[in-house]
């Protein structure tokens, strides 16, 4: 088959980069940035550039699977019986208990056409507003912020505003990891116009701060106080735009009265920053020719998320910094089509076309368009409420699509119990490996990236055509097709004899029906179609019928989509985060993202090279905090909150302030026993109902787990994962990861109070292929120490250390380098556990700094020691020359002139 290229988009973040998928009509062979796509002009980050390496077929869901009892295993069935079964149960449940006894929990990663099908199914056919999405955990505070302050849920800016701005404030966003291609655009703009000011507001000193002229490490949760403090200074210094305020806003008087109390000393103290920094920040904002703010989860995932959003927008209204080039409040969207979700009404309180489920007129409009008598008036459950209600038995059938709630929702003990209690759980998933899959009574295999067609909207309101390159594996089907097929079967039961509401044969037809619901609304998409995007390229809404180009910027005329046409100042007082540090829980736990992993890792967790930068779950603490807790790097601790606990290793990070701790959000129960969200809380914002995932009160407790296990097995990673993870369930601490590049391996680290029964170790050894064959073994049963290594054709292919694991990094390095020399043999057959002194590795392992070019910290450190600067490092080693996500880290190493010996391990 000849190689071909299909233009599509990246399925990860809301930047919405265009990609060219290289394939041979059967398999995806490579991926590169689409030079013609206006979101990225050919650039990709490390995640986008490695898309073709992810999605191991061994991890995919390939066939429908059904179980007829909670204690039974699922078995393969055909689509017809799977969907008939589901339609039967839904119909019966609705008949017996009413439409609100079923619910749909969907995802910001679906395509617009998928969302539209789900919304019509839930609201028009079933007659329930119980349809919510994981965007509740992500964007719902931004939705409320835009609607309350400006009248509609519409980010008013364009990416080019990053280049045009004189002052950019990045708040609660680690752009260099989470929106890397946009960050590079900003980096480039600042290098061309160094007078551009960049402010970063984040409790942690992240790599994003590398670009900052000023970093305010505010105490977590204090953003509203900070914004009010800035406004106080803007008003006091008269750095405001009186004409704009008079002509285009309302409500300043009330806000003025509120912020009078937010004096600089009071705010500085609340936020834990200096008065000088606060003043500097206000001065730059107040005097900038153009002021742009970029924000993400540091604001949204908060019990004050709505207030944080509006308090930030207040600053733009006071200074008239909106609707102009380089200016405006620009919320960065998380998921690739979170915007499409908001547009199609995929939160319980919304309806398609930026409408409200609570508004009788809006309901009537949509009902008329769909040709149904009415839409349900009863409010639907939001994500957190839905899972809280499951155990009460109110919801009897739950349909989950394209999200992994048993990993990503807070307070996992409650969530898992709820999933267990729900009588019928359907999961529409591309990967069979997720934590939620274990709870599914019916698993429906979904086509995934590169295998399906539709549209997505990115952060700058730009709609792209997502194109299919290859067929889906096994019997997997596109989400919209699954949803329509189910809906047709359900309507035959619920409204027999009536014409179908779901008579669509392709995604383009769904889009064409959907766009009619946006006509005349702020987001008017009525001029768009799949074909038009193919002809003119991706377009920014509004794009009404008849126009020939999209809309780069909103509100240029100062007219806002509120009743009065004016934007509103919102006067919400500062309210502290729910769990303040106290004697029992003296640390604040912050969670967030890593550079190379995506959420619950169902996709990125299949590519070994994406573990090169950070290979396992580590809890980051300030060096003073480590000392206070009497911990050394690598020690295991029990991280406890009021809800649960998880055992994790600690690491040193002086970017985290004392009194705080940081844990990446990615590690679910599969990779880290218990998972990160065992400790987080479900407290949520009163308006947006978005949970406070960024802020939990925790403490560290010492653990005594003297018996340790280290294992590595090359090849067939998913098959080994499937068997070995359950076998390791017996251990108190369990951490799984992948390693290597060309020959990936599964790596296990575990620890327990005492040695396990020999039979368990034997089962593990069997799976590792260490029970026979070319295996070197040494056992010291008295000390419960055992080491086994399988060597084939001069290379290590499997390792198992039990009892003590001092040599783990040395062995892993030997494996990586394909070495199995005399030194290894001698060490293996001797009663010692530490690696030989002469190995020269001192127990450290290589960590990848640059993933695109596979350059380690050690290599960069050695280059720096030789005196190379950034450009020379980029030229000679290649690091940081492709996606650029690692450039801030290289710069930091250069600044610290770090020697190889003290590099992170
Ligand atoms: N690599 C990668 N990129 C991603 C994703 C991914 O999984 N991996 N996911 C995508 C999605 S869905 C999303 S939503 C985005 C998220 O993108 P971001 O929001 O940028 O990422 P996070 O790391 O979750 O959080 C950002 C920062 O908020 C800070 N923070 C915590 N509490 C506070 C606070 O009270 N105030 C302020 N000002 N800051 C605070 C944290 O220290 C953290 O550095 O990333 C998208 N991009
Ligand atoms: N502690 C903590 N928790 C958090 C956060 C945090 O910052 N801290 N962030 C929150 C945020 S912002 C978000 S967005 C959520 C994300 O949380 P989730 O939505 O649970 O994240 P994913 O792991 O991306 O789940 C998407 C699922 O869809 C599957 N999938 C992929 N492609 C397709 C497809 O085409 N069709 C179907 N049907 N399935 C597909 C994937 O295999 C994956 O399991 O996590 C939230 N949880
Ligand atoms: S920035 Fe990276 S993850 Fe986000 S869309 Fe672009 S390539 Fe994908
Ligand atoms: Mo998100």
Coordinates of C-alpha atoms in Angstrom, one line a residue, residues 359-557:
X359 CA -35.3 28.6 30.3
X360 CA -38.9 27.7 29.1
X361 CA -38.4 29.7 25.9
X362 CA -35.2 28.0 25.1
X363 CA -36.7 24.6 25.7
X364 CA -39.6 25.4 23.5
X365 CA -37.3 26.6 20.7
X366 CA -35.3 23.3 20.8
X367 CA -38.4 21.1 21.1
X368 CA -39.9 22.8 18.1
X369 CA -36.7 22.3 16.1
X370 CA -36.6 18.6 17.0
X371 CA -40.3 18.1 16.5
X372 CA -41.1 16.9 19.9
X373 CA -43.8 18.2 22.2
X374 CA -41.5 19.4 25.0
X375 CA -38.2 19.1 26.6
X376 CA -37.8 18.2 30.3
X377 CA -38.0 21.0 32.8
X378 CA -36.6 19.2 35.8
X379 CA -33.0 20.1 36.4
X380 CA -30.4 17.5 35.6
X381 CA -27.6 16.2 37.8
X382 CA -24.1 17.6 37.4
X383 CA -21.2 15.1 37.4
X384 CA -20.5 15.2 41.2
X385 CA -24.2 15.2 42.1
X386 CA -24.8 12.3 39.7
X387 CA -22.1 10.1 41.4
X388 CA -23.3 11.2 44.8
X389 CA -26.8 10.1 44.0
X390 CA -25.9 6.7 42.5
X391 CA -25.8 4.8 45.8
X392 CA -29.3 6.1 46.8
X393 CA -30.6 4.0 43.9
X394 CA -32.2 7.0 42.1
X395 CA -30.2 6.3 39.0
X396 CA -30.6 2.8 37.7
X397 CA -28.9 2.9 34.4
X398 CA -25.8 5.0 33.6
X399 CA -24.3 5.5 30.2
X400 CA -20.6 6.6 30.2
X401 CA -18.8 7.7 27.1
X402 CA -15.2 8.8 26.5
X403 CA -14.3 9.5 30.1
X404 CA -12.8 7.5 32.9
X405 CA -14.6 8.5 36.1
X406 CA -13.0 5.7 38.2
X407 CA -9.8 7.6 37.7
X408 CA -10.6 11.3 37.2
X409 CA -13.4 12.2 39.6
X410 CA -12.4 13.3 43.1
X411 CA -13.0 11.2 46.2
X412 CA -12.6 7.8 44.4
X413 CA -13.7 5.6 47.3
X414 CA -17.1 7.1 47.0
X415 CA -17.1 7.1 43.1
X416 CA -16.1 3.4 42.9
X417 CA -18.7 2.4 45.5
X418 CA -21.2 4.3 43.5
X419 CA -20.3 2.6 40.2
X420 CA -20.4 -0.7 41.9
X421 CA -23.9 0.0 43.3
X422 CA -25.4 1.1 39.9
X423 CA -27.5 -1.7 38.5
X424 CA -26.5 -1.2 34.9
X425 CA -23.4 0.6 33.7
X426 CA -22.6 1.0 30.0
X427 CA -19.2 2.2 28.9
X428 CA -18.4 3.5 25.5
X429 CA -14.6 3.3 25.4
X430 CA -11.7 3.1 23.0
X431 CA -9.4 1.3 25.5
X432 CA -10.4 -1.7 27.5
X433 CA -7.8 -1.1 30.1
X434 CA -9.3 1.9 32.0
X435 CA -10.2 1.8 35.7
X436 CA -13.9 2.4 34.7
X437 CA -13.9 -0.6 32.4
X438 CA -13.8 -2.8 35.5
X439 CA -17.3 -1.5 36.5
X440 CA -18.9 -1.8 33.1
X441 CA -21.7 -4.3 32.6
X442 CA -21.7 -3.5 28.9
X443 CA -18.5 -2.3 27.2
X444 CA -18.9 -0.9 23.7
X445 CA -15.7 -0.4 21.7
X446 CA -15.3 3.1 20.2
X447 CA -13.3 4.2 17.3
X448 CA -10.7 6.7 18.3
X449 CA -8.2 9.2 16.9
X450 CA -7.6 8.8 13.2
X451 CA -10.5 6.4 12.9
X452 CA -13.5 8.7 12.9
X453 CA -14.9 11.8 11.4
X454 CA -16.5 15.0 12.7
X455 CA -15.7 18.5 13.9
X456 CA -14.0 20.0 17.0
X457 CA -13.8 23.6 18.2
X458 CA -10.6 24.8 19.8
X459 CA -9.9 27.5 22.4
X460 CA -10.1 30.3 19.9
X461 CA -13.5 29.2 18.7
X462 CA -12.0 27.7 15.6
X463 CA -13.9 24.7 14.1
X464 CA -11.8 22.1 12.4
X465 CA -12.8 19.1 10.3
X466 CA -11.5 15.9 12.0
X467 CA -10.9 13.3 9.3
X468 CA -10.6 9.6 9.3
X469 CA -7.4 8.1 8.1
X470 CA -7.7 4.4 8.8
X471 CA -10.5 1.9 9.7
X472 CA -11.2 1.3 13.4
X473 CA -9.8 -1.9 14.8
X474 CA -11.9 -5.0 15.5
X475 CA -15.6 -4.0 15.7
X476 CA -15.1 -0.6 17.1
X477 CA -17.5 2.1 15.8
X478 CA -17.6 5.9 15.9
X479 CA -19.3 7.3 19.0
X480 CA -22.0 9.1 17.0
X481 CA -22.8 5.8 15.2
X482 CA -23.1 3.9 18.5
X483 CA -25.3 6.5 20.0
X484 CA -27.6 6.7 17.0
X485 CA -27.9 2.9 16.8
X486 CA -28.9 2.7 20.4
X487 CA -31.2 5.7 20.1
X488 CA -33.1 4.1 17.2
X489 CA -33.6 0.9 19.2
X490 CA -34.8 2.8 22.2
X491 CA -37.2 5.0 20.2
X492 CA -38.8 1.8 18.7
X493 CA -39.7 1.0 22.3
X494 CA -40.5 4.4 23.7
X495 CA -42.3 6.0 20.7
X496 CA -43.3 3.2 18.4
X497 CA -44.7 4.1 15.0
X498 CA -43.4 7.7 15.0
X499 CA -40.9 8.9 12.5
X500 CA -37.3 8.5 13.7
X501 CA -35.5 11.4 15.4
X502 CA -32.2 9.7 14.6
X503 CA -32.3 9.2 10.9
X504 CA -28.7 10.2 10.1
X505 CA -26.2 8.2 8.0
X506 CA -23.0 10.3 8.4
X507 CA -21.4 12.8 10.7
X508 CA -21.9 15.7 8.2
X509 CA -25.7 15.2 8.4
X510 CA -25.6 15.5 12.2
X511 CA -23.6 18.7 11.8
X512 CA -26.0 20.2 9.3
X513 CA -29.0 19.6 11.6
X514 CA -27.2 20.8 14.7
X515 CA -26.0 24.1 13.1
X516 CA -29.6 25.2 12.6
X517 CA -29.9 25.4 16.4
X518 CA -27.1 28.0 16.5
X519 CA -28.6 30.3 13.9
X520 CA -29.2 33.7 15.3
X521 CA -27.4 32.8 18.5
X522 CA -24.0 34.4 19.6
X523 CA -22.1 31.3 18.3
X524 CA -23.9 31.2 14.9
X525 CA -22.4 28.3 12.9
X526 CA -25.1 28.3 10.3
X527 CA -22.6 29.1 7.5
X528 CA -20.3 26.2 8.3
X529 CA -20.3 22.7 7.0
X530 CA -17.8 19.9 6.6
X531 CA -17.4 20.8 2.9
X532 CA -16.9 24.5 3.6
X533 CA -14.1 23.7 6.1
X534 CA -12.5 21.5 3.5
X535 CA -12.6 24.3 1.0
X536 CA -11.7 27.3 3.2
X537 CA -9.9 25.7 6.1
X538 CA -10.8 25.8 9.8
X539 CA -13.0 28.8 10.8
X540 CA -13.7 30.8 13.9
X541 CA -17.3 31.3 15.0
X542 CA -19.6 33.1 14.7
X543 CA -19.8 32.1 11.0
X544 CA -23.4 32.9 10.0
X545 CA -24.9 31.9 6.7
X546 CA -23.6 34.0 3.9
X547 CA -20.3 35.1 5.3
X548 CA -17.0 34.1 3.7
X549 CA -14.7 34.3 6.8
X550 CA -14.9 33.7 10.5
X551 CA -14.7 36.1 13.4
X552 CA -11.2 36.5 15.0
X553 CA -12.3 38.8 17.9
X554 CA -15.6 39.4 19.7
X555 CA -17.0 42.6 21.3
X556 CA -15.0 45.0 19.2
X557 CA -18.1 47.3 19.2

